[in-house]
Tab-separated table of C-alpha atoms in Angstrom:
chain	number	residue	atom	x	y	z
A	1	UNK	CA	-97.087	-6.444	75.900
A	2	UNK	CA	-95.261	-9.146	77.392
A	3	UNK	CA	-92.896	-9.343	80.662
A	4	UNK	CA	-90.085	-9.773	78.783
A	5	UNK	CA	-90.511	-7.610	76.097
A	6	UNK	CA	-91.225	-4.893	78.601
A	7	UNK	CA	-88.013	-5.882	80.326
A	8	UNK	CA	-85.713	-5.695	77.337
A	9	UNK	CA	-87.380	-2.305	76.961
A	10	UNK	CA	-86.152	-1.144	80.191
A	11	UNK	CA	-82.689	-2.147	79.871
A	12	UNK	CA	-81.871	0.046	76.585
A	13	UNK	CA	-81.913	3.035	79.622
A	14	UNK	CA	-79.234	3.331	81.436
A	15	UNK	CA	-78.761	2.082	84.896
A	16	UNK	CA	-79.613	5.295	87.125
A	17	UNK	CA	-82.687	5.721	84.923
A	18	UNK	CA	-83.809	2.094	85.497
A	19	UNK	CA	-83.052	1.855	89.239
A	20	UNK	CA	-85.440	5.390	89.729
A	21	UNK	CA	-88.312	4.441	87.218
A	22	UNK	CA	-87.179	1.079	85.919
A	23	UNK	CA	-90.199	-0.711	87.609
A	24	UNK	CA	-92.705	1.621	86.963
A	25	UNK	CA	-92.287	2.453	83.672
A	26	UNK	CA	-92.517	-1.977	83.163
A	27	UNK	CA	-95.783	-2.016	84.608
A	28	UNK	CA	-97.276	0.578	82.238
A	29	UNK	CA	-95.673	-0.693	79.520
A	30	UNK	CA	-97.128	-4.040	80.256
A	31	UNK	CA	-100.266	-2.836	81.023
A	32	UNK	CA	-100.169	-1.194	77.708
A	33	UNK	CA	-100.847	-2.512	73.821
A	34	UNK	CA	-97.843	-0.200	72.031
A	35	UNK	CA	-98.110	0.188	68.770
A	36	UNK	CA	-94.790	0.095	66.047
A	37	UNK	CA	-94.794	3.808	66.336
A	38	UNK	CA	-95.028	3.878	70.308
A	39	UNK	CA	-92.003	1.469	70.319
A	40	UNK	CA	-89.626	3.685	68.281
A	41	UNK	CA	-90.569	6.169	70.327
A	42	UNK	CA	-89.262	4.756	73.193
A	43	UNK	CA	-85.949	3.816	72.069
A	44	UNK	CA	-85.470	6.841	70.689
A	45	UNK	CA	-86.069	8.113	74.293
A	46	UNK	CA	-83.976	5.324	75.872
A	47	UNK	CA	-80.866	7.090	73.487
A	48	UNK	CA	-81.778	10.670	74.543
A	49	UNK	CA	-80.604	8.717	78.358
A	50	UNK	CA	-78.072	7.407	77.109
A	51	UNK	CA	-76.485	9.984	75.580
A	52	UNK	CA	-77.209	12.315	78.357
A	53	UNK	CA	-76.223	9.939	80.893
A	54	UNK	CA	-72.509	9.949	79.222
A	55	UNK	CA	-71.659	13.284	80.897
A	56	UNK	CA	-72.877	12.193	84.259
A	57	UNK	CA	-70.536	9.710	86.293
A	58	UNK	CA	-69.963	9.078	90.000
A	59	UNK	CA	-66.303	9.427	90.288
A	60	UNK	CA	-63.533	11.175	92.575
A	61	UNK	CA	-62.042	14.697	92.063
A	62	UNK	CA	-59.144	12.980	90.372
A	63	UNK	CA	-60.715	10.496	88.083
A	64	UNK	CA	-63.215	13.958	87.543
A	65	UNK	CA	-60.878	15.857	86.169
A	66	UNK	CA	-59.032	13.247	84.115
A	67	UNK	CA	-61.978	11.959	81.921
A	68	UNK	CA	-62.864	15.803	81.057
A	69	UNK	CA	-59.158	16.162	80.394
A	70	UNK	CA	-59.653	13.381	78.038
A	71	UNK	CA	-62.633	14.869	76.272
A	72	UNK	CA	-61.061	18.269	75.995
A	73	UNK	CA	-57.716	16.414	74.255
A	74	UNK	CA	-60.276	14.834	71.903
A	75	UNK	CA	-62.396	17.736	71.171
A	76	UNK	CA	-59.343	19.106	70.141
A	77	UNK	CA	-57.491	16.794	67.884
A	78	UNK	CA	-60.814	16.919	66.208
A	79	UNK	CA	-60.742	20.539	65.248
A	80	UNK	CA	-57.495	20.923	64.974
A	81	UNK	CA	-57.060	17.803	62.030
A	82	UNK	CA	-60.758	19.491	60.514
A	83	UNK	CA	-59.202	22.573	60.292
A	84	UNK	CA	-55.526	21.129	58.303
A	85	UNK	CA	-57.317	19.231	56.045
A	86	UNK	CA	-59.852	22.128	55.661
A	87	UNK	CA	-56.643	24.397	54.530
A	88	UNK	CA	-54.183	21.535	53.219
A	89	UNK	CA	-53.602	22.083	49.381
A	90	UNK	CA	-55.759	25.664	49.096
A	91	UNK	CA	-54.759	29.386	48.167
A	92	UNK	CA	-54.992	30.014	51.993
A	93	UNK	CA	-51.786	27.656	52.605
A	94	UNK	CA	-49.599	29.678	50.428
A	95	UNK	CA	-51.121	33.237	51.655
A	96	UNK	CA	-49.947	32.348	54.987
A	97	UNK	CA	-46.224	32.366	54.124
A	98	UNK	CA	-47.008	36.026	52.540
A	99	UNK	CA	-48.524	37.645	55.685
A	100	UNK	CA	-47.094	37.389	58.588
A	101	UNK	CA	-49.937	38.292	60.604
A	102	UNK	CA	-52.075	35.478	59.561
A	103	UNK	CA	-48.663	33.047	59.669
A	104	UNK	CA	-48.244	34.487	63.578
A	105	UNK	CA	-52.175	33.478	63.741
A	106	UNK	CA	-51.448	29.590	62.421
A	107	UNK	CA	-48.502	29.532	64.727
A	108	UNK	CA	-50.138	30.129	68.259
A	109	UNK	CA	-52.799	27.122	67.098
A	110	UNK	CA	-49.568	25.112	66.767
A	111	UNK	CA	-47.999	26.439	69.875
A	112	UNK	CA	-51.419	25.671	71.608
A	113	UNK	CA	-51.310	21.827	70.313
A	114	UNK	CA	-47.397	21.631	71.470
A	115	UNK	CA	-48.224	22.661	75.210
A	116	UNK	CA	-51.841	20.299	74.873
A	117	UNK	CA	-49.348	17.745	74.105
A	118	UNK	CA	-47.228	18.411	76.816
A	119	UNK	CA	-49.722	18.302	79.510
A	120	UNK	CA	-51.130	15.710	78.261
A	121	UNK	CA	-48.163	13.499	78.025
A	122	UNK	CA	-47.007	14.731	81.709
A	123	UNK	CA	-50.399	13.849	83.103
A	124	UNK	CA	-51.283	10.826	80.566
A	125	UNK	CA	-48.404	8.915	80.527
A	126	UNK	CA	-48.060	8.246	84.322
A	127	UNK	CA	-51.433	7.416	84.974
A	128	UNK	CA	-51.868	5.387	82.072
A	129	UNK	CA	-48.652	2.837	82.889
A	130	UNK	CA	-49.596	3.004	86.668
A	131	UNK	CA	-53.690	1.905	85.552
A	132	UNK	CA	-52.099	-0.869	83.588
A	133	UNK	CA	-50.302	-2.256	86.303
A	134	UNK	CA	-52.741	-2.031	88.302
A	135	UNK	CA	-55.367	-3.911	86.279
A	136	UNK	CA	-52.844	-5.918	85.172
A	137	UNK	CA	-51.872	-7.466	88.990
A	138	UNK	CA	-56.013	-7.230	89.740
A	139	UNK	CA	-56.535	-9.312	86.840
A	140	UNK	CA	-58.752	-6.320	85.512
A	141	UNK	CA	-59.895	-7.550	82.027
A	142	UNK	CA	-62.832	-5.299	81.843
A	143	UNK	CA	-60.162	-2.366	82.585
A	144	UNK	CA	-57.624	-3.348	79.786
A	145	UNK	CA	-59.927	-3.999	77.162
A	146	UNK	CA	-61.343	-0.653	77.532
A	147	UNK	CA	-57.356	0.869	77.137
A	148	UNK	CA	-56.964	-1.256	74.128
A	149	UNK	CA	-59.909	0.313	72.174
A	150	UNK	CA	-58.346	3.807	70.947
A	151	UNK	CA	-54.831	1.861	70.024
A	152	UNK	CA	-57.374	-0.381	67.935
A	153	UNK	CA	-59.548	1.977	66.400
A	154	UNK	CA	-56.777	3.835	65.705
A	155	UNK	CA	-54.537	1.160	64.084
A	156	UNK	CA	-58.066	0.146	61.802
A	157	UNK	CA	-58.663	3.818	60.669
A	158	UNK	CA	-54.903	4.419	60.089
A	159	UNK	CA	-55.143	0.690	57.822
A	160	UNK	CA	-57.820	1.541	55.933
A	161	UNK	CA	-56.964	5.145	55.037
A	162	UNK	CA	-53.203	3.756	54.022
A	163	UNK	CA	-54.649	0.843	51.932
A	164	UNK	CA	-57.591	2.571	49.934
A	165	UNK	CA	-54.936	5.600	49.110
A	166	UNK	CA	-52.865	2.896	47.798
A	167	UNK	CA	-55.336	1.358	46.016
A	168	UNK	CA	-56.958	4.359	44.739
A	169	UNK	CA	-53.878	7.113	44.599
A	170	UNK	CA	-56.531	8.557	46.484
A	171	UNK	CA	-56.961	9.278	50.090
A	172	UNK	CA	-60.451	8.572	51.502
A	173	UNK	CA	-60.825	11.584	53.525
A	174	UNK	CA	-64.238	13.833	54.013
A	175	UNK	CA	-61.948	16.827	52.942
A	176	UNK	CA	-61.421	15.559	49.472
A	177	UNK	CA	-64.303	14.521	48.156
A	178	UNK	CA	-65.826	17.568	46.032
A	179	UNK	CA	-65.374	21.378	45.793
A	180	UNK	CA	-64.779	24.345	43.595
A	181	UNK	CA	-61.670	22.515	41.796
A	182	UNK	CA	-61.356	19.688	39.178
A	183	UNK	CA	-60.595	16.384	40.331
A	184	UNK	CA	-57.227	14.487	38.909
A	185	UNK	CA	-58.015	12.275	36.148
A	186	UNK	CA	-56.099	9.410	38.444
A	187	UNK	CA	-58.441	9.955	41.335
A	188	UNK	CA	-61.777	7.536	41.368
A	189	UNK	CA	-65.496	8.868	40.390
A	190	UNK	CA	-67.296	10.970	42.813
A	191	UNK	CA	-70.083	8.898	43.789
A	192	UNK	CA	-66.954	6.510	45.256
A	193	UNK	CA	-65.613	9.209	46.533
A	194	UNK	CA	-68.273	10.221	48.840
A	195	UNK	CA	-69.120	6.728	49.704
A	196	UNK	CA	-65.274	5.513	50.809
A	197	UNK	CA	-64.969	9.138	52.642
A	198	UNK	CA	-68.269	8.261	54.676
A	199	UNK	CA	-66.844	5.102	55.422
A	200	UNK	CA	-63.807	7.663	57.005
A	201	UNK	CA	-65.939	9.577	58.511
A	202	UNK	CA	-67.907	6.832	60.643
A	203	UNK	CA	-64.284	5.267	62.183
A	204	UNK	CA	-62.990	8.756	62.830
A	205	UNK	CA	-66.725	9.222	64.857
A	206	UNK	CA	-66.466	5.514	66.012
A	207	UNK	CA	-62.411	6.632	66.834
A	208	UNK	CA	-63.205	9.999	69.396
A	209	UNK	CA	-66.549	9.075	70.984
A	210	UNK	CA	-65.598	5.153	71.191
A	211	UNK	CA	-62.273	6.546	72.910
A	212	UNK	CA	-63.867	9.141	75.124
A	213	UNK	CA	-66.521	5.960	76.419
A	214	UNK	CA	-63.927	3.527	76.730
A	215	UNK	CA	-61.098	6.040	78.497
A	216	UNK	CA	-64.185	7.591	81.110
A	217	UNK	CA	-65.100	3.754	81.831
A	218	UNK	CA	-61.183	2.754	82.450
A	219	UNK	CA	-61.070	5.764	84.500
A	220	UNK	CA	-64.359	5.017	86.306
A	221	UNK	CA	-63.052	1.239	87.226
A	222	UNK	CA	-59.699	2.915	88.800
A	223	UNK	CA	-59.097	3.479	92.344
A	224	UNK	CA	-56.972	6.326	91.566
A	225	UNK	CA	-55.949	6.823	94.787
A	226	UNK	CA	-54.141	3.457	95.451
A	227	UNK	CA	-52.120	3.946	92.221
A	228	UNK	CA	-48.365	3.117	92.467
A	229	UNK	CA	-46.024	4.043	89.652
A	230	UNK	CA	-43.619	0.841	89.602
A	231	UNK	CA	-39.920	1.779	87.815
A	232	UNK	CA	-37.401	-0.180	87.202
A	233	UNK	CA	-35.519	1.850	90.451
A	234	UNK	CA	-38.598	2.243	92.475
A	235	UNK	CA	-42.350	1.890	93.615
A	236	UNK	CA	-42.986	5.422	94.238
A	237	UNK	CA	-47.180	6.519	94.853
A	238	UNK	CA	-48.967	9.137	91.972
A	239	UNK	CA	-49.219	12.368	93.105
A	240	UNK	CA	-52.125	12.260	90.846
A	241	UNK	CA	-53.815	15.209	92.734
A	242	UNK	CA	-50.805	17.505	91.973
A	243	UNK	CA	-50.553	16.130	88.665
A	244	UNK	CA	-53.649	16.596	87.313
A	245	UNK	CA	-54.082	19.946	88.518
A	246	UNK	CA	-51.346	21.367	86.798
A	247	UNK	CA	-51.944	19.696	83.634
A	248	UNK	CA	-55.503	20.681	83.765
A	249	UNK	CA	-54.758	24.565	84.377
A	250	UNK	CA	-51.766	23.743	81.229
A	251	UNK	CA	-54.896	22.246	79.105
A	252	UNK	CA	-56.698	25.025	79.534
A	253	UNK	CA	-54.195	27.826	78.745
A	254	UNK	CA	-53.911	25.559	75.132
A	255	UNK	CA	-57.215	25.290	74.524
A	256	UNK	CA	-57.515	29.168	74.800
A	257	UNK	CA	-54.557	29.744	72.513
A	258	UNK	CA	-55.640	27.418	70.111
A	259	UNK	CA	-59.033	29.177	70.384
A	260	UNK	CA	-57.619	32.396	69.984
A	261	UNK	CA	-55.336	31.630	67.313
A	262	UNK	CA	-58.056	30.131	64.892
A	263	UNK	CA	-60.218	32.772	65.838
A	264	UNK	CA	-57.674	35.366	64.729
A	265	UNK	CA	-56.773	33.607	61.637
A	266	UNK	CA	-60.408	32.936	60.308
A	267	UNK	CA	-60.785	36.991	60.632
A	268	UNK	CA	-57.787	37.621	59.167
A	269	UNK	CA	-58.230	34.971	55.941
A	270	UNK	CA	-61.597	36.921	54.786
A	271	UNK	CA	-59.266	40.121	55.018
A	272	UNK	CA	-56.732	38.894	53.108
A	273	UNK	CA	-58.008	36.042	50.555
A	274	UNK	CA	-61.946	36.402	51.101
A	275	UNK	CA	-62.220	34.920	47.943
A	276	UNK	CA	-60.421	31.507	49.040
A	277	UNK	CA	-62.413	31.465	52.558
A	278	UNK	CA	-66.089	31.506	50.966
A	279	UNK	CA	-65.452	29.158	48.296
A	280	UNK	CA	-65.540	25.218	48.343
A	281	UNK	CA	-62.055	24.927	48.086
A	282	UNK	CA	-61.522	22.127	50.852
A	283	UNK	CA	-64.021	22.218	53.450
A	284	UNK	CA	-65.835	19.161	55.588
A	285	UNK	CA	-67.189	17.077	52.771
A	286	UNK	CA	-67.358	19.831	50.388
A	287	UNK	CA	-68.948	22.694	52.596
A	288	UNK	CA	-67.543	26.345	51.982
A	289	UNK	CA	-63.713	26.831	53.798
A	290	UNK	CA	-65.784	29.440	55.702
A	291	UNK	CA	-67.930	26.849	56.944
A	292	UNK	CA	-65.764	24.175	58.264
A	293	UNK	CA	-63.362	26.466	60.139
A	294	UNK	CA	-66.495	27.675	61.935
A	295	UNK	CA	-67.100	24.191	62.773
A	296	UNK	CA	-63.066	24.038	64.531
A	297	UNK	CA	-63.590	26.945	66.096
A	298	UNK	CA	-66.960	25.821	67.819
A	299	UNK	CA	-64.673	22.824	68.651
A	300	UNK	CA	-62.146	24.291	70.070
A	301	UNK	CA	-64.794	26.521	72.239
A	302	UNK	CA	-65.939	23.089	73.441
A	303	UNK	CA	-62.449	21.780	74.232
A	304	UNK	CA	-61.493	24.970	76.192
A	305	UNK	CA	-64.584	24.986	78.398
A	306	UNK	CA	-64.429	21.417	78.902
A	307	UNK	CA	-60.162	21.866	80.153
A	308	UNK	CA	-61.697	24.757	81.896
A	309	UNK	CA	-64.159	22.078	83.718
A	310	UNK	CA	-61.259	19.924	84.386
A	311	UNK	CA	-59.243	21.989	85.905
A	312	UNK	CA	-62.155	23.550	87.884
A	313	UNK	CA	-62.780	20.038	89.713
A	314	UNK	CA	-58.876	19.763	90.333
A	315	UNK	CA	-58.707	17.120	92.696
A	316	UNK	CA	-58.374	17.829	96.821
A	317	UNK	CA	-56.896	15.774	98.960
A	318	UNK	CA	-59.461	13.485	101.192
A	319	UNK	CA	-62.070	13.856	98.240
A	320	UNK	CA	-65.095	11.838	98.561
A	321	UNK	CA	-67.308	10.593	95.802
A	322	UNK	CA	-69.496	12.693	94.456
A	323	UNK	CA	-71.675	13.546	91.393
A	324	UNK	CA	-70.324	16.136	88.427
């Protein structure tokens, strides 16, 4: 193999890989006569890095705890809009306004989002104006092209779900594609209907891991610790340390509710309306109701350790880099 093959090789791993092995691993492979097969298998390797490498970063305590208050939010929009569209427009909607139990159940999810929101907006919000400031007086491009990705992402996936349901009288979502129901005659044929949901699918993906790289490397770029919130009254410093310790510990106590709460109300659906939860009446692209709120739950698991993680590495005052 050539030099420069064996080079371009190299550089699909990610940097800490290719500053430890890097050099060695391009002298075998030039050494070497890979075949088609042997290639593939090192890119697939080269991915396995990458995507391992995403939860490994060199930051601060603050920055730290910000980016795994980020993927916590994430993790949990994501179950919590899987697990509305999941129920949207099935038996189990109308059961909850019979049984107050499994309404009370519903209702601590949505008390869990309103205080993930609040945290998030007390913590976000400040942070996020005093980053764009900052990168905006540093002449930090690579910073404010990274913030302008979810507002993007978002406005394209918010486009094309608003156009096609025009177009269509038919929302492209993954939740309403097929099930145990009949279609409206309005709506178009199923094999479009899986094919325009897919398409939904990959930007909502594209939408929460995009957001979570872009946010950690915004994040990564900051030196928190210099921030200064400028108002139109005053320049006043970020207490970001305070900040984000107290929306982290807030994060977590949603997370848990919401946790709880979905918890509770998958156990108490099969007692009530058993029938409902085990059929196809609106899960993940047509999986069993049963099924997909599994799949929130598991999320919101994920989201509460990861809060729990954040607020664990709560930033200290004098904190010195160091490796999560």
């Amino acid at each position: 193999m050539t030099t420069r093959t064996a080079r371009l090789l190299v550089r699909l791993y990610p940097p800490p890989w290719r500053s430890r092995y890097g050099k060695e691993f391009e002298e075998f492979v030039v050494g070497e006569k890979p075949g088609f097969r042997e290639i593939l298998d090192v890119v697939y390797w080269a991915v396995c890095e990458r995507v391992n490498h995403l939860g490994e970063f060199t930051m601060t305590n603050p920055q730290r705890s910000l980016v795994w208050m980020v993927y916590a939010c994430l993790a949990a929009i994501l179950a919590g809009t899987n697990l509305w569209w999941t129920v949207d427009d099935t038996p189990l909607a109308s059961a909850m306004q019979l049984h107050a139990l499994l309404s009370a159940s519903w209702g601590a999810v949505e008390v869990g989002s309103l205080i993930m929101l609040t945290a998030a907006l007390a913590a976000g919000v400040p942070a996020l104006i005093a980053i764009v400031q900052f990168a905006r007086s540093h002449r930090r491009g690579d910073v404010l092209m990274r913030l302008a990705f979810p507002p993007v992402i978002g406005a394209v996936l918010l486009s094309w779900t608003i156009v096609a349901g025009i177009q269509l009288h038919w929302l492209p979502t993954p939740w309403d594609v097929t099930g145990d129901w009949t279609a409206p005659a309005s709506w178009p044929p199923l094999s479009m209907r899986w094919a325009l949901s897919a398409i939904t699918a990959a930007l909502l993906g594209i939408a929460i891991f995009g957001t979570a790289v872009a946010v950690k490397g915004a994040i990564q770029r900051m030196p928190l610790a210099e921030l200064e919130l400028a108002l139109p009254w005053r320049t006043a410093p970020i207490d970001l340390a305070r900040l984000t310790r107290v929306a982290a510990v807030a994060l977590t106590a949603a997370m848990v509710v919401m946790l709880a709460g979905v918890t509770d109300w998958g156990l108490l659906s099969q007692r009530y309306d058993s029938t409902t939860f085990y059929s196809r009446a609106g899960g993940f692209f047509g999986v069993p109701l049963a099924v997909s709120w599994a799949g929130s739950v598991a999320l919101f698991l994920v989201a509460a350790v990861t809060a729990w993680r954040g607020a664990h590495l709560s930033p200290r005052p004098n904190d010195t880099v160091n490796r999560a």
